[in-house]
Short mmCIF file of C-alpha atoms and ligand atoms in Angstrom, two decimals:
data_model
loop_
_atom_site.label_atom_id
_atom_site.label_comp_id
_atom_site.label_asym_id
_atom_site.label_seq_id
_atom_site.Cartn_x
_atom_site.Cartn_y
_atom_site.Cartn_z
CA MET A 9 -24.47 11.58 24.71
CA ASN A 10 -22.44 8.74 23.18
CA ALA A 11 -24.10 5.27 23.95
CA PHE A 12 -20.82 3.30 24.05
CA PHE A 13 -18.52 5.60 25.77
CA PRO A 14 -20.06 8.99 27.25
CA GLN A 15 -16.90 9.94 29.16
CA VAL A 16 -13.59 9.61 27.12
CA ALA A 17 -9.94 10.80 27.74
CA VAL A 18 -7.36 11.23 25.00
CA VAL A 19 -3.86 11.15 26.38
CA GLY A 20 -1.24 12.67 24.03
CA ALA A 21 -2.20 15.87 22.21
CA GLY A 22 -0.03 15.62 19.15
CA ALA A 23 -0.93 15.05 15.57
CA MET A 24 -3.07 11.98 16.27
CA GLY A 25 -4.43 12.75 19.75
CA ARG A 26 -5.90 15.97 18.66
CA GLY A 27 -7.78 14.27 15.62
CA ILE A 28 -9.02 11.44 17.90
CA ALA A 29 -10.21 14.05 20.46
CA GLN A 30 -12.07 15.95 17.69
CA MET A 31 -13.78 12.69 16.39
CA ALA A 32 -14.73 11.59 19.95
CA ALA A 33 -16.32 14.81 20.76
CA GLN A 34 -18.15 14.76 17.41
CA ALA A 35 -19.47 11.36 18.38
CA GLY A 36 -21.11 12.84 21.42
CA SER A 37 -18.69 11.89 24.14
CA GLN A 38 -17.41 14.33 26.85
CA VAL A 39 -13.70 14.44 26.12
CA LEU A 40 -10.86 15.22 28.49
CA LEU A 41 -7.50 15.73 26.70
CA PHE A 42 -4.33 15.39 28.64
CA ASP A 43 -0.58 15.52 27.71
CA GLN A 44 2.65 15.81 29.70
CA GLN A 45 3.24 19.12 28.04
CA PRO A 46 0.22 21.36 28.93
CA GLU A 47 0.90 23.72 26.04
CA ALA A 48 0.26 20.85 23.69
CA VAL A 49 -3.25 20.42 24.93
CA ALA A 50 -3.93 24.15 24.63
CA ALA A 51 -2.60 24.14 21.13
CA ALA A 52 -4.71 20.99 20.21
CA ILE A 53 -7.90 22.28 21.55
CA GLN A 54 -7.39 25.57 19.51
CA SER A 55 -6.70 23.65 16.41
CA VAL A 56 -9.73 21.51 16.88
CA THR A 57 -11.94 24.51 17.68
CA GLU A 58 -10.72 26.14 14.53
CA GLN A 59 -11.59 23.09 12.48
CA TRP A 60 -15.09 23.03 13.82
CA GLN A 61 -15.49 26.86 13.08
CA LYS A 62 -14.46 26.08 9.53
CA MET A 63 -16.94 23.19 9.24
CA GLN A 64 -19.66 25.55 10.45
CA ALA A 65 -18.58 28.26 7.82
CA LYS A 66 -18.99 25.68 5.14
CA GLY A 67 -22.33 24.48 6.38
CA LYS A 68 -20.97 21.05 7.54
CA CYS A 69 -22.37 21.54 11.24
CA SER A 70 -24.86 23.69 12.98
CA ALA A 71 -24.25 26.29 15.58
CA GLU A 72 -25.81 23.87 18.11
CA GLN A 73 -23.40 21.15 17.14
CA LEU A 74 -20.43 23.61 17.37
CA ALA A 75 -21.44 24.78 20.76
CA GLY A 76 -22.01 21.21 22.04
CA TRP A 77 -18.68 19.83 20.63
CA THR A 78 -16.70 22.90 22.03
CA ALA A 79 -18.30 22.46 25.52
CA GLY A 80 -17.62 18.79 25.31
CA LEU A 81 -13.91 19.06 24.77
CA LYS A 82 -11.80 20.07 27.87
CA ALA A 83 -8.17 20.12 28.91
CA ALA A 84 -7.19 17.75 31.93
CA ASP A 85 -4.41 19.04 34.09
CA SER A 86 -3.59 15.67 35.60
CA LEU A 87 -4.12 11.86 35.10
CA GLN A 88 -6.13 12.03 38.27
CA ALA A 89 -8.68 14.18 36.44
CA LEU A 90 -9.46 11.12 34.17
CA ALA A 91 -10.91 9.11 37.18
CA GLY A 92 -14.52 9.12 35.81
CA CYS A 93 -13.77 8.07 32.31
CA ASN A 94 -15.28 4.96 30.60
CA LEU A 95 -12.53 4.95 27.85
CA VAL A 96 -8.95 6.25 27.56
CA ILE A 97 -7.22 6.48 24.29
CA GLU A 98 -3.55 6.70 24.38
CA ALA A 99 -1.69 8.58 21.59
CA ILE A 100 1.64 9.29 23.33
CA VAL A 101 5.12 8.58 22.20
CA GLU A 102 5.61 5.21 20.42
CA ARG A 103 7.54 3.49 23.19
CA LEU A 104 6.58 0.41 24.96
CA ASP A 105 7.83 1.44 28.36
CA ALA A 106 6.13 4.67 28.15
CA LYS A 107 2.74 3.13 27.07
CA VAL A 108 2.97 0.41 29.76
CA ALA A 109 3.68 2.98 32.44
CA LEU A 110 0.88 5.17 31.38
CA PHE A 111 -1.75 2.40 31.41
CA SER A 112 -0.39 0.97 34.72
CA ALA A 113 -0.73 4.46 36.29
CA LEU A 114 -4.25 4.80 35.00
CA GLU A 115 -5.44 1.49 36.38
CA ALA A 116 -4.93 2.89 39.80
CA ILE A 117 -7.09 5.94 38.85
CA VAL A 118 -9.90 4.78 36.63
CA GLY A 119 -12.89 2.56 37.45
CA GLU A 120 -12.98 -1.29 37.00
CA SER A 121 -14.84 -1.00 33.74
CA CYS A 122 -12.81 1.69 32.05
CA VAL A 123 -11.47 0.57 28.69
CA LEU A 124 -7.84 1.47 27.75
CA ALA A 125 -7.04 1.66 24.14
CA SER A 126 -3.76 2.20 22.45
CA ASN A 127 -3.25 4.11 19.09
CA THR A 128 0.10 2.29 18.60
CA SER A 129 1.04 1.76 14.95
CA SER A 130 3.98 -0.72 15.40
CA LEU A 131 4.07 -2.11 19.02
CA SER A 132 2.36 -5.33 20.02
CA VAL A 133 -1.02 -4.48 21.75
CA THR A 134 -0.57 -7.67 23.87
CA ALA A 135 2.84 -6.41 25.19
CA ILE A 136 1.19 -3.23 26.24
CA ALA A 137 -1.79 -5.09 27.86
CA LYS A 138 0.09 -8.02 29.50
CA PRO A 139 1.58 -6.09 32.50
CA LEU A 140 -1.88 -4.65 33.42
CA LYS A 141 -3.78 -6.04 36.39
CA ARG A 142 -6.78 -6.44 34.08
CA PRO A 143 -5.36 -7.00 30.53
CA GLY A 144 -8.91 -7.81 29.27
CA ARG A 145 -9.75 -4.15 29.33
CA CYS A 146 -7.00 -3.18 26.91
CA ALA A 147 -7.15 -3.33 23.04
CA GLY A 148 -5.75 -1.49 20.04
CA LEU A 149 -7.49 1.27 18.34
CA HIS A 150 -5.36 2.42 15.30
CA PHE A 151 -6.42 5.64 13.81
CA PHE A 152 -4.80 7.05 10.57
CA ASN A 153 -3.37 10.60 9.90
CA PRO A 154 -5.17 12.89 9.49
CA VAL A 155 -7.71 11.23 11.78
CA PRO A 156 -10.98 13.29 10.69
CA LEU A 157 -10.29 12.60 6.97
CA MET A 158 -8.96 9.11 7.19
CA ARG A 159 -12.28 7.12 7.87
CA LEU A 160 -10.46 3.83 8.62
CA VAL A 161 -9.84 2.51 12.16
CA GLU A 162 -8.23 -0.84 12.89
CA VAL A 163 -9.63 -2.43 16.11
CA ILE A 164 -7.02 -4.80 17.55
CA PRO A 165 -7.92 -7.32 20.07
CA ALA A 166 -4.92 -8.33 22.14
CA THR A 167 -4.41 -11.91 23.29
CA HIS A 168 -6.40 -11.24 26.55
CA SER A 169 -8.88 -8.61 25.42
CA ASP A 170 -12.39 -9.14 26.45
CA ALA A 171 -14.85 -9.60 23.58
CA ALA A 172 -17.23 -7.05 24.93
CA VAL A 173 -14.35 -4.46 24.94
CA VAL A 174 -13.63 -5.09 21.40
CA ASP A 175 -17.32 -5.03 20.38
CA ALA A 176 -17.79 -1.60 22.33
CA LEU A 177 -14.73 -0.13 20.47
CA THR A 178 -16.03 -1.24 17.07
CA GLY A 179 -19.39 0.27 17.82
CA TYR A 180 -17.79 3.42 19.05
CA VAL A 181 -15.85 3.81 15.78
CA LYS A 182 -19.03 3.50 13.86
CA SER A 183 -20.65 6.13 16.16
CA MET A 184 -17.88 8.44 15.03
CA GLY A 185 -18.82 7.94 11.40
CA HIS A 186 -15.60 6.04 10.69
CA THR A 187 -15.21 2.44 9.46
CA PRO A 188 -13.87 -0.12 11.81
CA VAL A 189 -12.07 -3.27 10.71
CA THR A 190 -10.82 -6.04 12.98
CA ALA A 191 -7.01 -6.79 12.80
CA CYS A 192 -5.08 -9.46 14.61
CA ASP A 193 -2.32 -8.32 16.90
CA MET A 194 0.31 -9.01 14.44
CA PRO A 195 3.09 -6.82 13.14
CA GLY A 196 1.74 -4.05 10.88
CA PHE A 197 -1.84 -5.02 11.63
CA ILE A 198 -3.71 -4.89 8.33
CA VAL A 199 -2.65 -1.65 6.46
CA ASN A 200 0.92 -1.52 7.29
CA HIS A 201 1.47 -5.18 6.35
CA ALA A 202 -0.64 -5.29 3.15
CA GLY A 203 1.18 -2.07 2.17
CA ARG A 204 4.67 -3.70 2.09
CA GLY A 205 4.42 -5.04 -1.35
CA TYR A 206 4.12 -1.74 -3.30
CA GLY A 207 7.30 -0.11 -2.02
CA THR A 208 9.66 -3.10 -1.72
CA GLU A 209 8.91 -4.63 -5.02
CA SER A 210 9.19 -1.30 -6.79
CA LEU A 211 12.54 -0.68 -4.98
CA ARG A 212 13.73 -4.08 -6.19
CA LEU A 213 12.75 -3.01 -9.87
CA VAL A 214 14.94 0.12 -9.55
CA GLY A 215 17.62 -1.75 -7.70
CA GLU A 216 17.90 -4.21 -10.68
CA SER A 217 17.97 -1.28 -13.12
CA VAL A 218 14.81 -2.48 -14.82
CA ALA A 219 13.59 1.10 -14.92
CA ASP A 220 14.24 4.39 -13.00
CA PHE A 221 11.98 5.34 -10.29
CA ALA A 222 10.03 7.90 -12.32
CA THR A 223 9.25 5.30 -14.99
CA VAL A 224 8.02 2.89 -12.36
CA ASP A 225 5.90 5.66 -10.92
CA ARG A 226 4.46 6.50 -14.29
CA ILE A 227 3.72 2.88 -15.14
CA LEU A 228 2.02 2.10 -11.93
CA ARG A 229 -0.08 5.12 -12.01
CA ASP A 230 -1.07 4.76 -15.73
CA GLN A 231 -1.47 1.08 -15.83
CA MET A 232 -3.11 0.23 -12.51
CA GLY A 233 -4.55 3.71 -11.55
CA PHE A 234 -2.65 4.20 -8.22
CA LYS A 235 -2.99 7.85 -7.29
CA LEU A 236 0.57 8.06 -6.29
CA GLY A 237 3.59 6.12 -7.57
CA PRO A 238 5.54 4.05 -5.02
CA PHE A 239 8.44 6.56 -5.13
CA GLU A 240 6.22 9.63 -4.80
CA LEU A 241 4.43 7.80 -1.96
CA MET A 242 7.74 7.04 -0.06
CA ASP A 243 8.75 10.78 -0.70
CA LEU A 244 5.63 11.94 0.85
CA THR A 245 5.71 9.75 3.86
CA GLY A 246 9.43 10.12 4.30
CA LEU A 247 11.96 7.35 3.86
CA ASP A 248 12.81 7.38 7.70
CA ILE A 249 9.29 6.26 8.33
CA SER A 250 8.76 3.94 5.37
CA HIS A 251 11.98 2.20 5.44
CA THR A 252 11.97 1.89 9.23
CA ALA A 253 8.40 0.27 8.97
CA MET A 254 9.57 -2.01 6.15
CA GLU A 255 12.65 -3.13 8.34
CA SER A 256 10.53 -3.54 11.53
CA ILE A 257 7.74 -5.53 9.99
CA TYR A 258 10.21 -7.79 8.19
CA ARG A 259 12.24 -8.54 11.22
CA GLN A 260 9.17 -9.15 13.31
CA PHE A 261 7.98 -11.69 10.89
CA TYR A 262 11.42 -13.48 11.26
CA ASP A 263 12.82 -12.33 7.84
CA GLU A 264 9.93 -13.39 5.60
CA PRO A 265 11.23 -13.04 2.12
CA ARG A 266 8.15 -11.45 0.65
CA LEU A 267 8.46 -8.59 3.12
CA ARG A 268 12.29 -8.12 2.43
CA PRO A 269 13.31 -4.43 2.52
CA SER A 270 15.77 -2.75 0.11
CA ALA A 271 19.52 -2.09 0.84
CA GLN A 272 19.25 0.77 -1.45
CA ALA A 273 16.46 2.46 0.70
CA ALA A 274 18.60 1.99 3.82
CA GLN A 275 21.58 3.65 2.00
CA ARG A 276 19.22 6.58 0.88
CA MET A 277 17.88 7.03 4.28
CA THR A 278 21.53 7.24 5.74
CA ALA A 279 22.13 9.94 3.18
CA GLY A 280 19.27 11.89 4.34
CA LEU A 281 17.36 11.61 1.07
CA LEU A 282 14.09 11.26 2.90
CA GLY A 283 11.65 12.90 0.57
CA ARG A 284 9.77 16.10 0.56
CA LYS A 285 10.66 17.10 4.10
CA THR A 286 14.24 17.27 3.28
CA GLY A 287 13.89 18.70 -0.20
CA ALA A 288 15.20 15.65 -1.86
CA GLY A 289 14.24 11.96 -1.91
CA PHE A 290 13.80 10.01 -5.12
CA TYR A 291 12.58 13.24 -6.64
CA ARG A 292 14.11 16.77 -5.87
CA TYR A 293 11.70 19.42 -4.62
CA GLU A 294 12.20 23.10 -5.58
CA ASN A 295 9.88 25.45 -3.55
CA GLY A 296 7.86 22.31 -2.54
CA GLN A 297 7.44 21.48 -6.35
CA GLN A 298 8.33 17.95 -7.28
CA GLN A 299 11.07 17.88 -10.13
CA VAL A 300 10.08 15.03 -12.55
CA PRO A 301 12.53 13.84 -15.20
CA PRO A 302 11.26 14.17 -18.69
CA GLU A 303 10.17 10.99 -20.48
CA PRO A 304 12.32 9.71 -23.26
CA PRO A 305 10.90 10.95 -26.61
CA VAL A 306 9.13 8.68 -29.06
CA PRO A 307 11.76 7.64 -31.77
CA GLN A 308 10.95 8.76 -35.36
CA VAL A 309 10.96 5.61 -37.49
CA ALA A 310 10.55 6.08 -41.39
CA GLU A 311 9.32 2.71 -42.08
CA LEU A 312 7.89 0.18 -39.59
CA PRO A 313 8.82 -3.54 -40.17
CA PRO A 314 6.14 -6.16 -40.42
CA VAL A 315 5.07 -7.73 -36.97
CA TRP A 316 4.89 -11.31 -36.05
CA VAL A 317 3.29 -12.46 -32.61
CA SER A 318 4.31 -15.42 -30.58
CA PRO A 319 1.53 -17.99 -30.50
CA ARG A 320 2.09 -18.18 -26.66
CA ALA A 321 1.40 -14.42 -26.12
CA ALA A 322 -1.10 -13.40 -23.37
CA ARG A 323 -4.22 -11.96 -24.66
CA ARG A 324 -3.12 -12.86 -28.19
CA ALA A 325 -6.49 -12.08 -29.91
CA GLU A 326 -6.65 -8.61 -28.24
CA LEU A 327 -2.94 -8.05 -29.21
CA TYR A 328 -3.87 -8.77 -32.81
CA GLN A 329 -6.71 -6.41 -32.73
CA LEU A 330 -4.50 -3.66 -31.24
CA LEU A 331 -1.96 -4.23 -34.03
CA LYS A 332 -4.72 -3.95 -36.56
CA ASN A 333 -6.02 -0.78 -35.06
CA LEU A 334 -2.49 0.64 -35.07
CA GLY A 335 -2.34 -0.15 -38.86
CA ALA A 336 0.67 -2.70 -38.44
CA ARG A 337 1.57 -5.15 -41.13
CA ILE A 338 0.91 -8.52 -39.35
CA GLU A 339 2.58 -11.58 -40.36
CA THR A 340 0.45 -14.73 -39.87
CA ALA A 341 2.90 -17.50 -40.94
CA GLN A 342 4.03 -20.13 -38.37
CA ALA A 343 7.44 -18.43 -38.19
CA PRO A 344 8.50 -14.85 -38.50
CA SER A 345 10.04 -13.67 -41.69
CA SER A 346 13.63 -12.38 -41.59
CA GLN A 347 12.49 -8.71 -41.38
CA ALA A 348 9.76 -9.15 -38.76
CA LEU A 349 9.73 -7.53 -35.34
CA ILE A 350 8.90 -10.40 -33.05
CA LEU A 351 6.43 -9.63 -30.34
CA VAL A 352 6.14 -11.75 -27.22
CA ALA A 353 3.74 -11.19 -24.27
CA PRO A 354 4.79 -13.34 -21.32
CA LEU A 355 3.29 -13.49 -17.76
CA GLY A 356 6.12 -13.58 -15.30
CA PHE A 357 8.92 -14.71 -17.65
CA ASP A 358 11.65 -12.41 -18.90
CA MET A 359 11.85 -11.68 -22.71
CA THR A 360 15.36 -13.60 -23.03
CA THR A 361 13.90 -16.76 -21.63
CA VAL A 362 10.99 -16.64 -23.91
CA ALA A 363 13.25 -16.04 -26.96
CA ALA A 364 15.26 -19.06 -25.92
CA VAL A 365 12.55 -21.46 -25.07
CA GLU A 366 10.57 -20.47 -28.26
CA ARG A 367 13.72 -20.47 -30.46
CA LEU A 368 13.16 -16.85 -31.51
CA ASP A 369 15.87 -14.42 -32.77
CA PRO A 370 16.63 -12.44 -29.52
CA ALA A 371 17.84 -9.57 -31.71
CA ARG A 372 14.32 -8.99 -33.03
CA VAL A 373 12.34 -9.80 -29.91
CA VAL A 374 10.38 -7.16 -27.94
CA GLY A 375 7.96 -7.94 -25.12
CA ILE A 376 4.73 -6.05 -24.42
CA ASP A 377 2.89 -6.43 -20.99
CA MET A 378 -0.57 -7.72 -21.80
CA MET A 379 -1.50 -8.62 -18.20
CA LEU A 380 -4.25 -6.00 -18.34
CA ASP A 381 -6.74 -5.05 -21.06
CA ASP A 382 -5.09 -2.45 -23.25
CA ALA A 383 -8.21 -0.34 -23.32
CA ALA A 384 -8.21 -0.11 -19.49
CA THR A 385 -4.71 1.43 -19.27
CA ARG A 386 -3.22 4.68 -20.07
CA ARG A 387 0.40 3.40 -20.90
CA ARG A 388 1.82 0.36 -22.66
CA VAL A 389 4.99 -1.16 -21.41
CA LEU A 390 7.62 -2.90 -23.63
CA ALA A 391 10.81 -4.70 -22.67
CA THR A 392 13.72 -5.85 -24.78
CA THR A 393 16.23 -8.64 -24.49
CA PRO A 394 19.95 -7.68 -23.98
CA ALA A 395 20.39 -8.63 -27.72
CA THR A 396 17.42 -6.65 -29.18
CA ARG A 397 18.57 -4.38 -31.98
CA ARG A 398 18.13 -0.65 -31.60
CA ASP A 399 15.99 -0.42 -34.65
CA MET A 400 13.61 -3.08 -33.57
CA ARG A 401 13.23 -1.49 -30.15
CA ASP A 402 12.46 2.02 -31.79
CA ALA A 403 10.15 0.34 -34.22
CA ALA A 404 8.10 -1.27 -31.40
CA HIS A 405 8.08 1.97 -29.44
CA ALA A 406 6.94 4.04 -32.35
CA LEU A 407 4.30 1.61 -33.30
CA PHE A 408 2.72 1.26 -29.93
CA ALA A 409 2.89 5.09 -29.42
CA SER A 410 1.42 5.94 -32.75
CA ASP A 411 -2.30 6.33 -31.44
CA GLY A 412 -0.91 8.87 -28.90
CA LYS A 413 -0.89 6.35 -25.91
CA ALA A 414 2.18 6.73 -23.53
CA VAL A 415 4.87 3.93 -24.00
CA SER A 416 7.68 2.98 -21.52
CA VAL A 417 10.45 0.71 -22.60
CA VAL A 418 11.94 -1.13 -19.59
CA ARG A 419 15.07 -3.47 -19.29
CA ASP A 420 14.37 -7.26 -19.42
CA SER A 421 13.09 -8.63 -16.24
CA GLY A 422 10.52 -11.27 -15.40
CA GLY A 423 7.13 -9.67 -15.14
CA PHE A 424 7.78 -6.08 -16.63
CA VAL A 425 6.78 -3.72 -13.77
CA THR A 426 3.06 -3.88 -13.09
CA GLN A 427 2.98 -7.73 -13.16
CA ARG A 428 5.62 -7.91 -10.58
CA VAL A 429 4.31 -5.21 -8.22
CA VAL A 430 0.67 -6.29 -8.44
CA ALA A 431 1.31 -10.01 -8.18
CA HIS A 432 3.48 -9.40 -5.11
CA ILE A 433 0.65 -7.11 -3.49
CA VAL A 434 -1.91 -9.90 -4.21
CA ASN A 435 0.40 -12.55 -2.87
CA ILE A 436 1.07 -10.72 0.42
CA ALA A 437 -2.63 -10.13 0.90
CA SER A 438 -3.38 -13.74 0.10
CA ASP A 439 -0.93 -14.84 2.70
CA MET A 440 -2.54 -12.50 5.32
CA CYS A 441 -5.75 -14.41 4.65
CA GLN A 442 -3.97 -17.70 4.93
CA GLN A 443 -2.67 -16.70 8.23
CA GLY A 444 -6.28 -15.50 9.40
CA LEU A 445 -4.90 -12.03 10.11
CA CYS A 446 -8.23 -10.46 9.23
CA SER A 447 -11.20 -11.34 7.04
CA PRO A 448 -10.79 -10.90 3.28
CA ALA A 449 -13.60 -8.18 3.34
CA ASP A 450 -11.78 -6.32 6.09
CA LEU A 451 -8.58 -6.48 4.10
CA GLU A 452 -10.15 -4.89 1.06
CA THR A 453 -11.79 -2.19 3.16
CA ALA A 454 -8.54 -1.53 5.02
CA VAL A 455 -6.50 -1.23 2.01
CA THR A 456 -8.85 0.86 -0.07
CA LEU A 457 -9.53 3.26 2.76
CA GLY A 458 -6.12 3.18 4.48
CA LEU A 459 -3.81 3.18 1.48
CA GLY A 460 -6.16 4.77 -1.15
CA TYR A 461 -5.38 1.91 -3.68
CA PRO A 462 -7.75 1.90 -6.63
CA LEU A 463 -8.95 -1.69 -5.80
CA GLY A 464 -8.45 -3.91 -2.70
CA PRO A 465 -5.59 -6.40 -3.26
CA LEU A 466 -7.89 -9.35 -3.64
CA ALA A 467 -10.09 -7.29 -6.10
CA MET A 468 -6.85 -6.57 -8.01
CA GLY A 469 -6.13 -10.43 -8.13
CA ASN A 470 -9.69 -10.96 -9.38
CA ALA A 471 -9.37 -8.22 -12.14
CA ILE A 472 -6.20 -10.04 -13.40
CA GLY A 473 -7.51 -13.46 -12.78
CA PRO A 474 -6.11 -15.68 -9.97
CA THR A 475 -4.71 -18.19 -12.40
CA ASN A 476 -2.78 -15.41 -14.12
CA VAL A 477 -1.48 -14.10 -10.75
CA LEU A 478 -0.37 -17.69 -10.04
CA GLU A 479 1.32 -18.03 -13.36
CA ILE A 480 3.21 -14.73 -12.82
CA LEU A 481 4.39 -15.86 -9.39
CA PHE A 482 5.45 -19.34 -10.42
CA ASN A 483 7.41 -17.77 -13.41
CA LEU A 484 9.10 -15.16 -11.32
CA GLN A 485 10.10 -17.82 -8.83
CA THR A 486 11.75 -19.71 -11.65
CA VAL A 487 13.46 -16.48 -13.15
CA TYR A 488 14.73 -15.29 -9.70
CA GLY A 489 14.96 -18.67 -7.73
CA ASP A 490 13.78 -16.47 -4.84
CA THR A 491 11.27 -17.68 -2.26
CA ARG A 492 10.05 -14.08 -2.12
CA TYR A 493 7.73 -15.11 -5.04
CA ARG A 494 6.42 -18.49 -3.72
CA PRO A 495 2.56 -18.19 -3.98
CA SER A 496 0.67 -18.40 -0.61
CA PRO A 497 -1.30 -21.74 -0.22
CA TRP A 498 -4.43 -19.48 0.00
CA LEU A 499 -3.82 -18.05 -3.42
CA ARG A 500 -2.73 -21.49 -4.96
CA ARG A 501 -5.80 -23.12 -3.77
CA ARG A 502 -8.13 -20.47 -5.38
CA GLY A 503 -6.07 -20.10 -8.53
CA ALA A 504 -6.12 -23.81 -9.02
CA ILE A 505 -9.86 -24.04 -9.09
CA GLY A 506 -10.43 -20.66 -10.69
CA LEU A 507 -12.21 -19.28 -7.48
CA SER A 508 -12.70 -15.65 -6.68
CA LEU A 509 -10.21 -14.34 -4.33
CA LEU A 510 -12.85 -12.71 -2.33
CA HIS A 511 -14.49 -15.99 -1.58
CA GLU A 512 -14.22 -16.55 2.11
CA GLU A 513 -15.06 -20.01 2.76
CA GLU A 514 -12.94 -23.09 2.70
P1 LIG B 23 3.26 13.37 18.44
O1 LIG B 23 4.71 13.31 18.68
O2 LIG B 23 2.68 14.32 17.44
O3 LIG B 23 2.49 13.52 19.77
C1 LIG B 23 2.60 12.82 20.98
C2 LIG B 23 2.22 13.69 22.08
O4 LIG B 23 2.28 12.70 23.31
C3 LIG B 23 3.11 14.81 22.33
O5 LIG B 23 2.43 16.00 22.55
C4 LIG B 23 3.85 14.53 23.78
O6 LIG B 23 4.07 15.59 24.53
C5 LIG B 23 2.86 13.51 24.34
N1 LIG B 23 3.39 12.52 25.31
C6 LIG B 23 4.57 11.74 25.14
N2 LIG B 23 4.57 10.97 26.25
C7 LIG B 23 3.63 11.15 26.93
C8 LIG B 23 3.29 10.61 28.37
N3 LIG B 23 3.97 9.75 28.85
N4 LIG B 23 2.10 11.04 28.85
C9 LIG B 23 1.41 12.08 28.27
N5 LIG B 23 1.73 12.67 27.15
C10 LIG B 23 2.88 12.26 26.42
O7 LIG B 23 2.80 11.85 17.96
P2 LIG B 23 1.73 11.35 16.96
O8 LIG B 23 2.20 11.39 15.65
O9 LIG B 23 0.47 12.00 17.43
O10 LIG B 23 1.70 9.77 17.52
C11 LIG B 23 1.19 9.40 18.73
C12 LIG B 23 0.89 7.91 18.67
O11 LIG B 23 0.02 7.59 17.53
C13 LIG B 23 2.18 6.99 18.45
O12 LIG B 23 2.02 5.79 19.16
C14 LIG B 23 2.20 6.64 17.03
O13 LIG B 23 2.86 5.63 16.62
C15 LIG B 23 0.70 6.63 16.68
N6 LIG B 23 0.30 6.88 15.41
C16 LIG B 23 0.85 7.88 14.66
C17 LIG B 23 0.42 8.04 13.47
C18 LIG B 23 0.96 9.20 12.53
O14 LIG B 23 0.76 9.21 11.29
N7 LIG B 23 1.63 10.21 13.09
C19 LIG B 23 -0.66 7.19 12.65
C20 LIG B 23 -1.12 6.12 13.54
C21 LIG B 23 -0.73 5.93 14.80
#
């Protein structure tokens, strides 16, 4: 018997409702499942039962558990049947009017103390709760798909939610073996808000022709350890879902520039290039197989020129060591010789600006992204100025690929690829902390469990160094003149005094 909610109802037996019902039964609740389409309930119960049988076959549950859970999950044939429940979780169609109508009808059926929870992913929980006679009993309980595998649940207090209701829901999530985080009732809650940076900034890089989508995917996978590149991820989710979420969250925050979606994505959505489900998105899919454009080959260069490194290069000592390891001829004079390949390694600035400011010959300048420790990445990223000579570009490509590590050469832009995308993710997360939308610890948990990022966004900022993230953002703001890159005050304060981004107190 579950200590928090012994009698639970789940309304809506679709993809989410069936998973929620499964976890509720596994947590020891007696579960009633209701749907306006009775056949959806039967299909859901059958599918959940099959999941349990598979679990038992794999030794993940006992025969007694299987019997108990199966006996505890029943179909309800009307809303009236839910009268004795302590908790109703709705996972019906994502429409405010439908959710309000359902909860209003339930208020006339269930007891005074019954909690009403909504699995909405994009509506205001406060808007769902406000029309109720007792809005204090309502809160958000946002599960992720597929519910049994995705361990994260966002618990969302609406403006009027009783603290005891929120505490009980949090305890209930733990009793399911899932991980609760507390999210403010603001657009996107935690995960869908924090996740905006990855796709939108990558779309901008492609929109500016800095690199094609497959190259951006390769760079972010190989440099930062993302499991899926942003374009693979959008193809998996479907652009109809991702772009719609991007637009909705952007508009709900009154056109916050950091969350600005991409006009290119809107056009692709109109064209039906939605991703895997339509057979074509950013990638094409043949028999379900992603078709990946080949990487450009490493150029053959007979003789490599000597290399001179800008005194202002990021991680300069490490760059020298890398060049030594690669057997490069290194020039150490104050200025480059007339044959030298000139290496720069800026944070946030574009190669052309660096060449102009440092009075370097732009025809021989090549940039390398040194934001991350070279040993920690599986790919090096180079960028040229518009004037960089072909032989210099090829020489740099061949040199940095000579130990077998993958190399991508991108067009000139502030921040290469990883600097831009990661600084943007860190900045959005920092601003969520500034706004108090969640605790820094819950932000990290939500992003790692909900989005599968290799690190939480604040830990990413720590890995790069908060001062470096700030430098990248300040310089991007100069290059683009766009308030999109203005650093959040939360990040500025921590960067200014070199404080860890996970430090909570102020
Ligand atoms: P779905 O379309 O698979 O299932 C919805 C079910 O609700 C259908 O079986 C439908 O017959 C039933 N239904 C609709 N209106 C009803 C009503 N008034 N009374 C009773 N039953 C009703 O939808 P899905 O994907 O399961 O989503 C459900 C909710 O969960 C939505 O609010 C959605 O935004 C949210 N959500 C969805 C996620 C996902 O990845 N699919 C993730 C997190 C939240």
